[in-house]
C-alpha cells in the first residue's frame, strides 16, 4: 500500500497516528538542522520534517530530493509548533521515519506554478506538466463538476443519456466534415458528426421523450483563435414541447449549475427578440451585465445640415455615464478605435453633457444647445455623461456601435468577471442570404421549425423561426430550436434552401422517412460545453479547460499528430496520396 | 402545453382532475358503443374512452385513428369500472373531451412488439421503429442506468471524469486504426483512439490521481458476429496503487452496479491465477456459475495399454453429475459435438459411474473396475455421474475440454441467466509468441508492468505481468494492469517486443518523455460497456444495447453510411481514390 491518506487529508485530530503518504516534492527548505518538504498531490500539501540530529541518514536522503520527485514517506502525525492557517493541513506535520523514492524527475522545462515562465508552445508540448499547474488543474476539476451537475439535473428531469454513433454519413452543408475512409467498403467514407442532430431527432421519433448526451463533435473549419476541431456539447432533445417548455427547462439547468457549482444565484433570465437585440445592442448576443443601450436619433439629428447624418440610413448613439470629463486625447483614442479596420467606422461624433448642463460636441457647427439637449433627453443622459454617436447603413452601424459599447463597458469596468447575466434571444430569422453563393442558408439548421404562417410572407428574410439562443455575459452558450416533425414541411424547407428533391432524399431521406411513422412534436438545444466551462472559470480562452487541446493548425504538438501513415494503410483504405503530394 | 401528465403517471387519486396527455396510439378497441384507446409514451400506457352516445363526432374521430398515430387528448380522469391490476395506471381512464392529431403514421413495416415479425435487416433499416419496441427500450434505459450508477460510484470515490482527444496519432500495433485525413496538414492523418491508454497514463503523470471516462473507442477489425467498429469503455486509471488496490476498487464498482441497478447482492469475487484457470477450466475466462472443473488423469490413465492416452501430453476429464444414465445416442451426440471442426477433438472417452457402484466405459478393454474407480475418486465422482475424458497436446486438449464443459453446463441448465458469478483472473503472461509473424506480442499491451525479477527468467513466455481480467459468467467484462512508470523499464519492454529505438521513440516518445518528470506508480482498467450492458440485460448480443449499431459489414443501413464523398472533398483532403477504383 502506497498511502494511508492523501496529502490533503490530515488534521490535528490525527496527531499521533502512523501514516504513509505519497506524492510530489513541491519544495524543500533547510532550516536550523531540519529539512522541511512540502509533499503535494491533487488533494493538497502536507509538510514533512526530517531531523539531522535524530536521523542524519534519512535527512541527507531528503536533502538529495529534487523538485517533482515522486516519493513515499512513513511517519507519525504531530502538531506543528508553527501553524499555517492558509493550509487545510496547516496544523500538522509528519515526523518522517522512512523515505522511498518512487521516481526521479528531471528539471521541468518551465515552472509548475499558477504563473509559469513557459510560453504557449512549450506548455503545449509538455502538456502533461502544464496540467500539473494548480490553475489548470482547477479548470479541469471545474469541468468535471459542471459535467456531473449537468447530468444530475438532466437525469432528475427524466432525460436519458443515450450514445449516438461517431461513424456516420458525410452531408457537407455549412461546415466541412472530417471523414474516415472505410477499409471494408471500398471508395466509401464515414464522417465524424458535427452534432448528433438527426440521431437525437430520431430518438424522439422512437419515443425516448427526453434525451441528452455530453458528446464530442467535430468540425473541419479553419481554426480561429478559440476554435477547436473537436469540441464538446451538452446535447439535449425533448418531445411534446413548445418553445416555452424548452426555455424553462434549460434556464433551470443553468440556474442549477450556478447554484451547485458556483454557489451563486443566477437571477432571472431575460427574454428578448432577435430584432430588439439588434436594435438595442447591435448584436445577437448582447452582454446585459450593463445597460448603455442604443438610442436611434434619426428624427432629431437629420435635416439639420450635417450631411453625413442626413445621408445615413441610421444615426444611433450610446450614453457613457460619467464620461463627460474625457480628455481630447481620450476622445481621439476612441475615434481611432472605431476607425480601425476591424470596426470600420468612418468617424465618431461625441457630445459632452457637462456638469453645468451645457453641451460640447464634435458637431457644434450643426447642432445648437437645444438640439443636443433633445438628444441627451432621448438617451436618458444626465449632466456628466458622454454621448457617442455613429451613423451609416443600419446593419453596419449597429455592428460598429455594438462593438464600441462593449469596448466602453470594458473601459468603465462594467463587465465584471464575477458577475453573471443570462438572456434568451428569440424569434431569429429562419434564413439568411449568402452574397457569395447567392442562395439562402438556414440561420440555425435546416431542421428548424418556421413560425406559423410563414408561407404568407413574401420576403423570405422576414420569415421567423422557433429558434433560441442562450447568452451569458455576451457569449452564446447554447442554441436550439423547435424542429420540423412533418415530412411535407421538411420538404418545403429543403426546397427554400435550394436543395433538389434528389439531394434532400439522398442526404436526409432516412429522417423524412421517420417523420411518416408517427413523429411527435419536439425541440432541443445544445450547450457549447468548452465555452461554458471557460465562462464559469472566468476565463476568455477555452483551451485551458480542455485537457489535451490542439493548436491553431489543428495539431497536438505533444503526441505530434496528425502524422503520415504507412503505404500499407493507404492501400488497405483504398486511397492514394493527393496528386500534389506525389508529383 | 402538450401535456399535463405523462401516460404513466395518473392514479386513482387523480380522479376528477382535468388533464392533457400526448402519446402514440398503441391499440384501439370498439365495444358496446364505446371506443377504448391505449395511449403510450415512454412512461406507460393510459386508457382513453370515447362514447358514441354522448359525443358521436369525437368518437368517430377516434375510430379513424391508426396505430402509431401521435395524438393529444384532453379530458377528465375517472375511476375504471373494470380495473387492470397489471398496469400502474390500471385503476383509471380518461373521459376524453378533445382530440388533436399531432401526426399521422403509415403502417409500420413490422410490428412494434416485444416479439416482432421484422427480420434483422428490416429492423436495422428502420431502427427508429425498432427502438420503439419495449424490449429494446428497456435495454437502452438499462444502459442509461448503468452509466449513471457507474459514474456515481466513481465520483464518490474521487475519480475525475476527464475527456481525452478523439483525433490522435496512428500507431498501428495489433488492431488497425481508423484514420482521418487532415485538410490543414497535407499528407497527414489523425487516428481515432483504440482506447485512451496513453492519455490516461499522462493524466496520472500530471497528478490527477484518479481518472475515468465513459468513452467511445474505435477498432478497424474484421467484424465478428458481436463486434462493433465503435464501442464504449468505462475507462479508469489510478495513481499510487498496487494490484490489490485496483482489484478492490473495481470489484466494489461491480457490486455497486449489481446492488443499485439489479437490486442483487453479487457476493464474493474469487481470485484465480491464469495458470489455474487454464488448468481447471481450460480457458482464461471461466464461467464459475458451476463447478465441473478439470481433473488431470495422466498418473492413473497412462501405461495401461491404451496407446492414445499413452501418447498424449495430457489426459484430462470432467465429471458430469447425474449423467450416468445418458443413452448411447446422447453419448454419440457428445462425441460428434467434440469432433466438430470448431472443437477439433479426435474422440471422447466416457465412464459411467452406475448407481450400483459399477463402471461402464468406452475403454473397458484397457481399464478394469478398480482403475476406473481410481479415476472416479480423483475426480470426486459419485454413483450416477458421468466422466468425460479427452487427451492430447496440453494447450489444445484444455481448450477442447473447456468448450465441452461449457456445453455440458448449458445442457444441464447450470448457466442460469439470472445467476451471476464474478472472478478475477491474475498473473497473466506478459508476452505471447505469434507463430505467423515469428515475434513476441504483449498479451495485454506494451505498457503493462512485468512482475518483479522478470529479467532473470530465461523463457520469455514464462514472464508474468501485473495484469488482471474481470470475468462475469464466462465473459471478460474488464481488463487492466499495473503500468510501467519508468523510462528504462518501458524501453526494455519495447525492446522485448522487437521495437527499434527509433520506432518506439517516434510512436511513444511523448510517453517515455513524461516518465522522466516524476511519473507516479499507476494502474487501471477498462470495462467493455456494451458487453456489460448485455450481460446485465441477460442477453447474448450487444447490438440491442446500442441505440444505432452497425451491421457485420460496418454499415449503418438506416442512414446508409459509409458513402462516397465529393471530388472536392478528395482534393481538399489531399487524397485520391485508390488505384483499383479508378482503373
JSON list of C-alpha atoms in Angstrom, two decimals, chain A residues 1-3 22 24 42-43 68 70 102-107 128-129 131-132 137 143-144 148 151 155 158-161 163-167 169-170 176 178-181 183-185 187-190 199 202 205-209 216 218 220-223 230 232 240-242 485 510 513-514 516-521 548 550 553-555 558-560 562-563 565 569-570 572-581, chain B residues 1-3 22 24 42-43 68 70 102-107 128-129 131-132 137 143-144 148 151 155 158-161 163-167 169-170 176 179-181 183-185 187-190 199 202 205-209 216 218 220-223 230 232 240-242 485 510 513-514 516-521 548 550 553-555 558-560 562-563 565 569-570 572-581:
[
{"chain": "A", "resi": 1, "resn": "UNK", "atom": "CA", "xyz": [0.00, 0.00, 0.00]},
{"chain": "A", "resi": 2, "resn": "UNK", "atom": "CA", "xyz": [1.44, 3.30, -1.13]},
{"chain": "A", "resi": 3, "resn": "UNK", "atom": "CA", "xyz": [-0.51, 5.55, 1.23]},
{"chain": "A", "resi": 22, "resn": "UNK", "atom": "CA", "xyz": [2.82, 9.51, -1.44]},
{"chain": "A", "resi": 24, "resn": "UNK", "atom": "CA", "xyz": [5.42, 15.02, -5.42]},
{"chain": "A", "resi": 42, "resn": "UNK", "atom": "CA", "xyz": [-4.23, 16.51, -6.16]},
{"chain": "A", "resi": 43, "resn": "UNK", "atom": "CA", "xyz": [-5.83, 16.82, -2.74]},
{"chain": "A", "resi": 68, "resn": "UNK", "atom": "CA", "xyz": [8.83, 16.97, -8.72]},
{"chain": "A", "resi": 70, "resn": "UNK", "atom": "CA", "xyz": [7.80, 11.21, -6.54]},
{"chain": "A", "resi": 102, "resn": "UNK", "atom": "CA", "xyz": [9.29, 6.12, -6.26]},
{"chain": "A", "resi": 103, "resn": "UNK", "atom": "CA", "xyz": [10.54, 8.03, -9.29]},
{"chain": "A", "resi": 104, "resn": "UNK", "atom": "CA", "xyz": [13.00, 10.80, -10.04]},
{"chain": "A", "resi": 105, "resn": "UNK", "atom": "CA", "xyz": [12.29, 13.90, -12.07]},
{"chain": "A", "resi": 106, "resn": "UNK", "atom": "CA", "xyz": [14.36, 15.92, -14.48]},
{"chain": "A", "resi": 107, "resn": "UNK", "atom": "CA", "xyz": [14.13, 19.66, -14.02]},
{"chain": "A", "resi": 128, "resn": "UNK", "atom": "CA", "xyz": [1.39, 16.70, -19.04]},
{"chain": "A", "resi": 129, "resn": "UNK", "atom": "CA", "xyz": [3.47, 19.14, -16.97]},
{"chain": "A", "resi": 131, "resn": "UNK", "atom": "CA", "xyz": [-1.67, 20.09, -16.46]},
{"chain": "A", "resi": 132, "resn": "UNK", "atom": "CA", "xyz": [0.11, 19.94, -13.08]},
{"chain": "A", "resi": 137, "resn": "UNK", "atom": "CA", "xyz": [-5.97, 21.62, -12.50]},
{"chain": "A", "resi": 143, "resn": "UNK", "atom": "CA", "xyz": [-15.20, 20.96, -15.90]},
{"chain": "A", "resi": 144, "resn": "UNK", "atom": "CA", "xyz": [-15.69, 17.63, -14.12]},
{"chain": "A", "resi": 148, "resn": "UNK", "atom": "CA", "xyz": [-21.64, 15.89, -13.14]},
{"chain": "A", "resi": 151, "resn": "UNK", "atom": "CA", "xyz": [-26.03, 15.21, -15.72]},
{"chain": "A", "resi": 155, "resn": "UNK", "atom": "CA", "xyz": [-31.36, 12.75, -15.02]},
{"chain": "A", "resi": 158, "resn": "UNK", "atom": "CA", "xyz": [-36.18, 12.25, -16.74]},
{"chain": "A", "resi": 159, "resn": "UNK", "atom": "CA", "xyz": [-33.64, 12.78, -19.53]},
{"chain": "A", "resi": 160, "resn": "UNK", "atom": "CA", "xyz": [-32.00, 9.56, -20.73]},
{"chain": "A", "resi": 161, "resn": "UNK", "atom": "CA", "xyz": [-28.33, 9.60, -21.66]},
{"chain": "A", "resi": 163, "resn": "UNK", "atom": "CA", "xyz": [-24.99, 7.36, -27.03]},
{"chain": "A", "resi": 164, "resn": "UNK", "atom": "CA", "xyz": [-25.20, 8.14, -30.75]},
{"chain": "A", "resi": 165, "resn": "UNK", "atom": "CA", "xyz": [-22.69, 6.93, -33.37]},
{"chain": "A", "resi": 166, "resn": "UNK", "atom": "CA", "xyz": [-19.43, 8.67, -34.28]},
{"chain": "A", "resi": 167, "resn": "UNK", "atom": "CA", "xyz": [-19.03, 6.97, -37.64]},
{"chain": "A", "resi": 169, "resn": "UNK", "atom": "CA", "xyz": [-22.56, 9.82, -43.14]},
{"chain": "A", "resi": 170, "resn": "UNK", "atom": "CA", "xyz": [-20.98, 12.86, -44.75]},
{"chain": "A", "resi": 176, "resn": "UNK", "atom": "CA", "xyz": [-16.77, 20.72, -43.56]},
{"chain": "A", "resi": 178, "resn": "UNK", "atom": "CA", "xyz": [-13.93, 15.18, -41.06]},
{"chain": "A", "resi": 179, "resn": "UNK", "atom": "CA", "xyz": [-14.15, 11.90, -42.97]},
{"chain": "A", "resi": 180, "resn": "UNK", "atom": "CA", "xyz": [-12.87, 8.37, -42.33]},
{"chain": "A", "resi": 181, "resn": "UNK", "atom": "CA", "xyz": [-12.10, 6.04, -45.24]},
{"chain": "A", "resi": 183, "resn": "UNK", "atom": "CA", "xyz": [-11.49, -0.37, -45.43]},
{"chain": "A", "resi": 184, "resn": "UNK", "atom": "CA", "xyz": [-14.39, -2.78, -45.77]},
{"chain": "A", "resi": 185, "resn": "UNK", "atom": "CA", "xyz": [-16.40, -0.59, -48.15]},
{"chain": "A", "resi": 187, "resn": "UNK", "atom": "CA", "xyz": [-14.35, 4.09, -52.06]},
{"chain": "A", "resi": 188, "resn": "UNK", "atom": "CA", "xyz": [-16.71, 4.96, -49.22]},
{"chain": "A", "resi": 189, "resn": "UNK", "atom": "CA", "xyz": [-16.20, 7.15, -46.18]},
{"chain": "A", "resi": 190, "resn": "UNK", "atom": "CA", "xyz": [-17.72, 7.68, -42.78]},
{"chain": "A", "resi": 199, "resn": "UNK", "atom": "CA", "xyz": [-29.94, 10.97, -34.34]},
{"chain": "A", "resi": 202, "resn": "UNK", "atom": "CA", "xyz": [-34.80, 10.01, -34.49]},
{"chain": "A", "resi": 205, "resn": "UNK", "atom": "CA", "xyz": [-39.46, 9.61, -33.20]},
{"chain": "A", "resi": 206, "resn": "UNK", "atom": "CA", "xyz": [-38.58, 6.41, -31.30]},
{"chain": "A", "resi": 207, "resn": "UNK", "atom": "CA", "xyz": [-40.42, 7.70, -28.25]},
{"chain": "A", "resi": 208, "resn": "UNK", "atom": "CA", "xyz": [-37.48, 8.26, -25.87]},
{"chain": "A", "resi": 209, "resn": "UNK", "atom": "CA", "xyz": [-39.14, 11.55, -24.89]},
{"chain": "A", "resi": 216, "resn": "UNK", "atom": "CA", "xyz": [-17.74, 15.19, -28.73]},
{"chain": "A", "resi": 218, "resn": "UNK", "atom": "CA", "xyz": [-16.15, 17.59, -34.98]},
{"chain": "A", "resi": 220, "resn": "UNK", "atom": "CA", "xyz": [-13.10, 20.72, -40.06]},
{"chain": "A", "resi": 221, "resn": "UNK", "atom": "CA", "xyz": [-13.08, 24.51, -40.13]},
{"chain": "A", "resi": 222, "resn": "UNK", "atom": "CA", "xyz": [-10.23, 26.93, -40.47]},
{"chain": "A", "resi": 223, "resn": "UNK", "atom": "CA", "xyz": [-9.37, 27.46, -36.86]},
{"chain": "A", "resi": 230, "resn": "UNK", "atom": "CA", "xyz": [-13.13, 18.65, -31.74]},
{"chain": "A", "resi": 232, "resn": "UNK", "atom": "CA", "xyz": [-17.93, 19.05, -26.58]},
{"chain": "A", "resi": 240, "resn": "UNK", "atom": "CA", "xyz": [-44.18, 17.20, -26.78]},
{"chain": "A", "resi": 241, "resn": "UNK", "atom": "CA", "xyz": [-42.77, 20.62, -26.02]},
{"chain": "A", "resi": 242, "resn": "UNK", "atom": "CA", "xyz": [-43.29, 24.12, -27.26]},
{"chain": "A", "resi": 485, "resn": "UNK", "atom": "CA", "xyz": [-41.68, 16.88, -37.43]},
{"chain": "A", "resi": 510, "resn": "UNK", "atom": "CA", "xyz": [-33.99, 8.47, -43.50]},
{"chain": "A", "resi": 513, "resn": "UNK", "atom": "CA", "xyz": [-38.99, 8.64, -43.79]},
{"chain": "A", "resi": 514, "resn": "UNK", "atom": "CA", "xyz": [-39.05, 8.56, -39.99]},
{"chain": "A", "resi": 516, "resn": "UNK", "atom": "CA", "xyz": [-44.03, 9.31, -41.73]},
{"chain": "A", "resi": 517, "resn": "UNK", "atom": "CA", "xyz": [-44.29, 6.87, -38.84]},
{"chain": "A", "resi": 518, "resn": "UNK", "atom": "CA", "xyz": [-45.68, 9.00, -36.04]},
{"chain": "A", "resi": 519, "resn": "UNK", "atom": "CA", "xyz": [-43.06, 11.65, -35.25]},
{"chain": "A", "resi": 520, "resn": "UNK", "atom": "CA", "xyz": [-44.01, 13.71, -32.19]},
{"chain": "A", "resi": 521, "resn": "UNK", "atom": "CA", "xyz": [-43.54, 17.49, -31.95]},
{"chain": "A", "resi": 548, "resn": "UNK", "atom": "CA", "xyz": [-5.38, 17.95, -24.40]},
{"chain": "A", "resi": 550, "resn": "UNK", "atom": "CA", "xyz": [-4.99, 21.28, -30.35]},
{"chain": "A", "resi": 553, "resn": "UNK", "atom": "CA", "xyz": [-3.12, 24.43, -37.02]},
{"chain": "A", "resi": 554, "resn": "UNK", "atom": "CA", "xyz": [-5.17, 21.61, -35.56]},
{"chain": "A", "resi": 555, "resn": "UNK", "atom": "CA", "xyz": [-2.03, 19.89, -34.27]},
{"chain": "A", "resi": 558, "resn": "UNK", "atom": "CA", "xyz": [2.72, 16.72, -27.58]},
{"chain": "A", "resi": 559, "resn": "UNK", "atom": "CA", "xyz": [1.92, 13.49, -29.42]},
{"chain": "A", "resi": 560, "resn": "UNK", "atom": "CA", "xyz": [2.81, 15.03, -32.79]},
{"chain": "A", "resi": 562, "resn": "UNK", "atom": "CA", "xyz": [-1.59, 14.36, -37.30]},
{"chain": "A", "resi": 563, "resn": "UNK", "atom": "CA", "xyz": [1.24, 12.37, -38.89]},
{"chain": "A", "resi": 565, "resn": "UNK", "atom": "CA", "xyz": [0.55, 6.87, -42.43]},
{"chain": "A", "resi": 569, "resn": "UNK", "atom": "CA", "xyz": [-2.60, 1.76, -44.69]},
{"chain": "A", "resi": 570, "resn": "UNK", "atom": "CA", "xyz": [-3.21, 3.77, -47.88]},
{"chain": "A", "resi": 572, "resn": "UNK", "atom": "CA", "xyz": [-5.98, -1.07, -47.31]},
{"chain": "A", "resi": 573, "resn": "UNK", "atom": "CA", "xyz": [-8.13, 2.06, -47.20]},
{"chain": "A", "resi": 574, "resn": "UNK", "atom": "CA", "xyz": [-8.48, 2.27, -50.99]},
{"chain": "A", "resi": 575, "resn": "UNK", "atom": "CA", "xyz": [-6.93, 5.73, -51.20]},
{"chain": "A", "resi": 576, "resn": "UNK", "atom": "CA", "xyz": [-3.74, 7.28, -52.60]},
{"chain": "A", "resi": 577, "resn": "UNK", "atom": "CA", "xyz": [-1.84, 10.42, -51.66]},
{"chain": "A", "resi": 578, "resn": "UNK", "atom": "CA", "xyz": [-3.15, 13.53, -53.43]},
{"chain": "A", "resi": 579, "resn": "UNK", "atom": "CA", "xyz": [-1.66, 14.31, -56.83]},
{"chain": "A", "resi": 580, "resn": "UNK", "atom": "CA", "xyz": [0.12, 17.39, -55.43]},
{"chain": "A", "resi": 581, "resn": "UNK", "atom": "CA", "xyz": [2.00, 15.20, -52.95]},
{"chain": "B", "resi": 1, "resn": "UNK", "atom": "CA", "xyz": [-48.62, 22.95, -23.49]},
{"chain": "B", "resi": 2, "resn": "UNK", "atom": "CA", "xyz": [-48.91, 19.48, -24.96]},
{"chain": "B", "resi": 3, "resn": "UNK", "atom": "CA", "xyz": [-49.50, 17.57, -21.73]},
{"chain": "B", "resi": 22, "resn": "UNK", "atom": "CA", "xyz": [-49.86, 13.20, -25.54]},
{"chain": "B", "resi": 24, "resn": "UNK", "atom": "CA", "xyz": [-48.87, 7.19, -29.52]},
{"chain": "B", "resi": 42, "resn": "UNK", "atom": "CA", "xyz": [-42.01, 6.10, -22.60]},
{"chain": "B", "resi": 43, "resn": "UNK", "atom": "CA", "xyz": [-43.53, 6.22, -19.15]},
{"chain": "B", "resi": 68, "resn": "UNK", "atom": "CA", "xyz": [-48.74, 4.75, -34.02]},
{"chain": "B", "resi": 70, "resn": "UNK", "atom": "CA", "xyz": [-49.42, 10.75, -32.44]},
{"chain": "B", "resi": 102, "resn": "UNK", "atom": "CA", "xyz": [-50.36, 15.77, -33.91]},
{"chain": "B", "resi": 103, "resn": "UNK", "atom": "CA", "xyz": [-49.02, 13.49, -36.62]},
{"chain": "B", "resi": 104, "resn": "UNK", "atom": "CA", "xyz": [-50.23, 10.55, -38.67]},
{"chain": "B", "resi": 105, "resn": "UNK", "atom": "CA", "xyz": [-48.37, 7.29, -39.14]},
{"chain": "B", "resi": 106, "resn": "UNK", "atom": "CA", "xyz": [-48.05, 4.94, -42.05]},
{"chain": "B", "resi": 107, "resn": "UNK", "atom": "CA", "xyz": [-48.41, 1.27, -41.19]},
{"chain": "B", "resi": 128, "resn": "UNK", "atom": "CA", "xyz": [-36.11, 4.29, -35.21]},
{"chain": "B", "resi": 129, "resn": "UNK", "atom": "CA", "xyz": [-39.14, 1.99, -35.18]},
{"chain": "B", "resi": 131, "resn": "UNK", "atom": "CA", "xyz": [-36.17, 1.32, -30.88]},
{"chain": "B", "resi": 132, "resn": "UNK", "atom": "CA", "xyz": [-39.86, 1.75, -30.01]},
{"chain": "B", "resi": 137, "resn": "UNK", "atom": "CA", "xyz": [-36.35, 0.43, -24.90]},
{"chain": "B", "resi": 143, "resn": "UNK", "atom": "CA", "xyz": [-27.67, 1.20, -20.28]},
{"chain": "B", "resi": 144, "resn": "UNK", "atom": "CA", "xyz": [-28.52, 4.71, -19.10]},
{"chain": "B", "resi": 148, "resn": "UNK", "atom": "CA", "xyz": [-25.23, 6.82, -14.20]},
{"chain": "B", "resi": 151, "resn": "UNK", "atom": "CA", "xyz": [-20.37, 7.44, -12.66]},
{"chain": "B", "resi": 155, "resn": "UNK", "atom": "CA", "xyz": [-17.25, 10.21, -8.48]},
{"chain": "B", "resi": 158, "resn": "UNK", "atom": "CA", "xyz": [-12.76, 10.74, -6.05]},
{"chain": "B", "resi": 159, "resn": "UNK", "atom": "CA", "xyz": [-12.37, 9.81, -9.71]},
{"chain": "B", "resi": 160, "resn": "UNK", "atom": "CA", "xyz": [-12.42, 12.79, -12.07]},
{"chain": "B", "resi": 161, "resn": "UNK", "atom": "CA", "xyz": [-14.15, 12.49, -15.42]},
{"chain": "B", "resi": 163, "resn": "UNK", "atom": "CA", "xyz": [-12.22, 13.99, -21.67]},
{"chain": "B", "resi": 164, "resn": "UNK", "atom": "CA", "xyz": [-9.35, 12.84, -23.87]},
{"chain": "B", "resi": 165, "resn": "UNK", "atom": "CA", "xyz": [-8.98, 13.64, -27.59]},
{"chain": "B", "resi": 166, "resn": "UNK", "atom": "CA", "xyz": [-10.55, 11.65, -30.43]},
{"chain": "B", "resi": 167, "resn": "UNK", "atom": "CA", "xyz": [-8.22, 12.97, -33.12]},
{"chain": "B", "resi": 169, "resn": "UNK", "atom": "CA", "xyz": [-1.91, 9.72, -33.77]},
{"chain": "B", "resi": 170, "resn": "UNK", "atom": "CA", "xyz": [-1.88, 6.46, -35.70]},
{"chain": "B", "resi": 176, "resn": "UNK", "atom": "CA", "xyz": [-5.94, -1.42, -37.22]},
{"chain": "B", "resi": 179, "resn": "UNK", "atom": "CA", "xyz": [-7.70, 7.28, -39.76]},
{"chain": "B", "resi": 180, "resn": "UNK", "atom": "CA", "xyz": [-8.85, 10.79, -40.66]},
{"chain": "B", "resi": 181, "resn": "UNK", "atom": "CA", "xyz": [-7.07, 12.75, -43.39]},
{"chain": "B", "resi": 183, "resn": "UNK", "atom": "CA", "xyz": [-7.03, 19.08, -44.64]},
{"chain": "B", "resi": 184, "resn": "UNK", "atom": "CA", "xyz": [-4.73, 21.57, -42.95]},
{"chain": "B", "resi": 185, "resn": "UNK", "atom": "CA", "xyz": [-1.73, 19.23, -42.78]},
{"chain": "B", "resi": 187, "resn": "UNK", "atom": "CA", "xyz": [-0.38, 14.07, -46.39]},
{"chain": "B", "resi": 188, "resn": "UNK", "atom": "CA", "xyz": [-1.01, 13.63, -42.67]},
{"chain": "B", "resi": 189, "resn": "UNK", "atom": "CA", "xyz": [-3.71, 11.75, -40.82]},
{"chain": "B", "resi": 190, "resn": "UNK", "atom": "CA", "xyz": [-5.27, 11.66, -37.39]},
{"chain": "B", "resi": 199, "resn": "UNK", "atom": "CA", "xyz": [-3.66, 9.87, -22.36]},
{"chain": "B", "resi": 202, "resn": "UNK", "atom": "CA", "xyz": [-0.28, 11.05, -18.93]},
{"chain": "B", "resi": 205, "resn": "UNK", "atom": "CA", "xyz": [1.85, 11.80, -14.63]},
{"chain": "B", "resi": 206, "resn": "UNK", "atom": "CA", "xyz": [0.01, 15.13, -14.40]},
{"chain": "B", "resi": 207, "resn": "UNK", "atom": "CA", "xyz": [-1.14, 14.26, -10.88]},
{"chain": "B", "resi": 208, "resn": "UNK", "atom": "CA", "xyz": [-4.88, 13.81, -11.46]},
{"chain": "B", "resi": 209, "resn": "UNK", "atom": "CA", "xyz": [-4.69, 10.72, -9.25]},
{"chain": "B", "resi": 216, "resn": "UNK", "atom": "CA", "xyz": [-16.12, 5.69, -27.39]},
{"chain": "B", "resi": 218, "resn": "UNK", "atom": "CA", "xyz": [-12.61, 2.55, -32.42]},
{"chain": "B", "resi": 220, "resn": "UNK", "atom": "CA", "xyz": [-10.98, -1.24, -37.70]},
{"chain": "B", "resi": 221, "resn": "UNK", "atom": "CA", "xyz": [-11.12, -5.00, -37.36]},
{"chain": "B", "resi": 222, "resn": "UNK", "atom": "CA", "xyz": [-12.87, -7.58, -39.46]},
{"chain": "B", "resi": 223, "resn": "UNK", "atom": "CA", "xyz": [-16.16, -7.77, -37.67]},
{"chain": "B", "resi": 230, "resn": "UNK", "atom": "CA", "xyz": [-17.08, 1.70, -32.44]},
{"chain": "B", "resi": 232, "resn": "UNK", "atom": "CA", "xyz": [-17.78, 2.10, -25.43]},
{"chain": "B", "resi": 240, "resn": "UNK", "atom": "CA", "xyz": [-0.19, 5.17, -6.08]},
{"chain": "B", "resi": 241, "resn": "UNK", "atom": "CA", "xyz": [-1.85, 1.79, -6.29]},
{"chain": "B", "resi": 242, "resn": "UNK", "atom": "CA", "xyz": [-0.74, -1.80, -6.34]},
{"chain": "B", "resi": 485, "resn": "UNK", "atom": "CA", "xyz": [6.12, 4.24, -14.96]},
{"chain": "B", "resi": 510, "resn": "UNK", "atom": "CA", "xyz": [6.00, 11.58, -25.58]},
{"chain": "B", "resi": 513, "resn": "UNK", "atom": "CA", "xyz": [9.50, 11.63, -22.02]},
{"chain": "B", "resi": 514, "resn": "UNK", "atom": "CA", "xyz": [6.71, 12.11, -19.50]},
{"chain": "B", "resi": 516, "resn": "UNK", "atom": "CA", "xyz": [11.26, 11.41, -16.82]},
{"chain": "B", "resi": 517, "resn": "UNK", "atom": "CA", "xyz": [9.39, 14.15, -14.98]},
{"chain": "B", "resi": 518, "resn": "UNK", "atom": "CA", "xyz": [8.12, 12.41, -11.89]},
{"chain": "B", "resi": 519, "resn": "UNK", "atom": "CA", "xyz": [5.68, 9.73, -13.06]},
{"chain": "B", "resi": 520, "resn": "UNK", "atom": "CA", "xyz": [3.90, 8.04, -10.13]},
{"chain": "B", "resi": 521, "resn": "UNK", "atom": "CA", "xyz": [3.23, 4.30, -9.92]},
{"chain": "B", "resi": 548, "resn": "UNK", "atom": "CA", "xyz": [-27.67, 2.81, -33.50]},
{"chain": "B", "resi": 550, "resn": "UNK", "atom": "CA", "xyz": [-23.64, -1.15, -37.35]},
{"chain": "B", "resi": 553, "resn": "UNK", "atom": "CA", "xyz": [-20.04, -5.07, -42.80]},
{"chain": "B", "resi": 554, "resn": "UNK", "atom": "CA", "xyz": [-19.64, -2.00, -40.61]},
{"chain": "B", "resi": 555, "resn": "UNK", "atom": "CA", "xyz": [-22.60, -0.31, -42.29]},
{"chain": "B", "resi": 558, "resn": "UNK", "atom": "CA", "xyz": [-30.59, 3.31, -41.79]},
{"chain": "B", "resi": 559, "resn": "UNK", "atom": "CA", "xyz": [-28.53, 6.38, -42.76]},
{"chain": "B", "resi": 560, "resn": "UNK", "atom": "CA", "xyz": [-26.68, 4.45, -45.47]},
{"chain": "B", "resi": 562, "resn": "UNK", "atom": "CA", "xyz": [-20.35, 4.84, -45.18]},
{"chain": "B", "resi": 563, "resn": "UNK", "atom": "CA", "xyz": [-20.95, 6.52, -48.53]},
{"chain": "B", "resi": 565, "resn": "UNK", "atom": "CA", "xyz": [-17.59, 11.64, -50.93]},
{"chain": "B", "resi": 569, "resn": "UNK", "atom": "CA", "xyz": [-13.57, 16.62, -50.59]},
{"chain": "B", "resi": 570, "resn": "UNK", "atom": "CA", "xyz": [-10.88, 14.32, -52.01]},
{"chain": "B", "resi": 572, "resn": "UNK", "atom": "CA", "xyz": [-9.21, 19.31, -50.08]},
{"chain": "B", "resi": 573, "resn": "UNK", "atom": "CA", "xyz": [-8.04, 16.32, -48.06]},
{"chain": "B", "resi": 574, "resn": "UNK", "atom": "CA", "xyz": [-5.00, 15.72, -50.26]},
{"chain": "B", "resi": 575, "resn": "UNK", "atom": "CA", "xyz": [-6.03, 12.20, -51.21]},
{"chain": "B", "resi": 576, "resn": "UNK", "atom": "CA", "xyz": [-7.17, 10.37, -54.34]},
{"chain": "B", "resi": 577, "resn": "UNK", "atom": "CA", "xyz": [-9.28, 7.25, -54.81]},
{"chain": "B", "resi": 578, "resn": "UNK", "atom": "CA", "xyz": [-7.24, 4.05, -54.66]},
{"chain": "B", "resi": 579, "resn": "UNK", "atom": "CA", "xyz": [-5.72, 2.86, -57.96]},
{"chain": "B", "resi": 580, "resn": "UNK", "atom": "CA", "xyz": [-8.10, -0.15, -58.02]},
{"chain": "B", "resi": 581, "resn": "UNK", "atom": "CA", "xyz": [-11.08, 2.20, -58.03]}
]
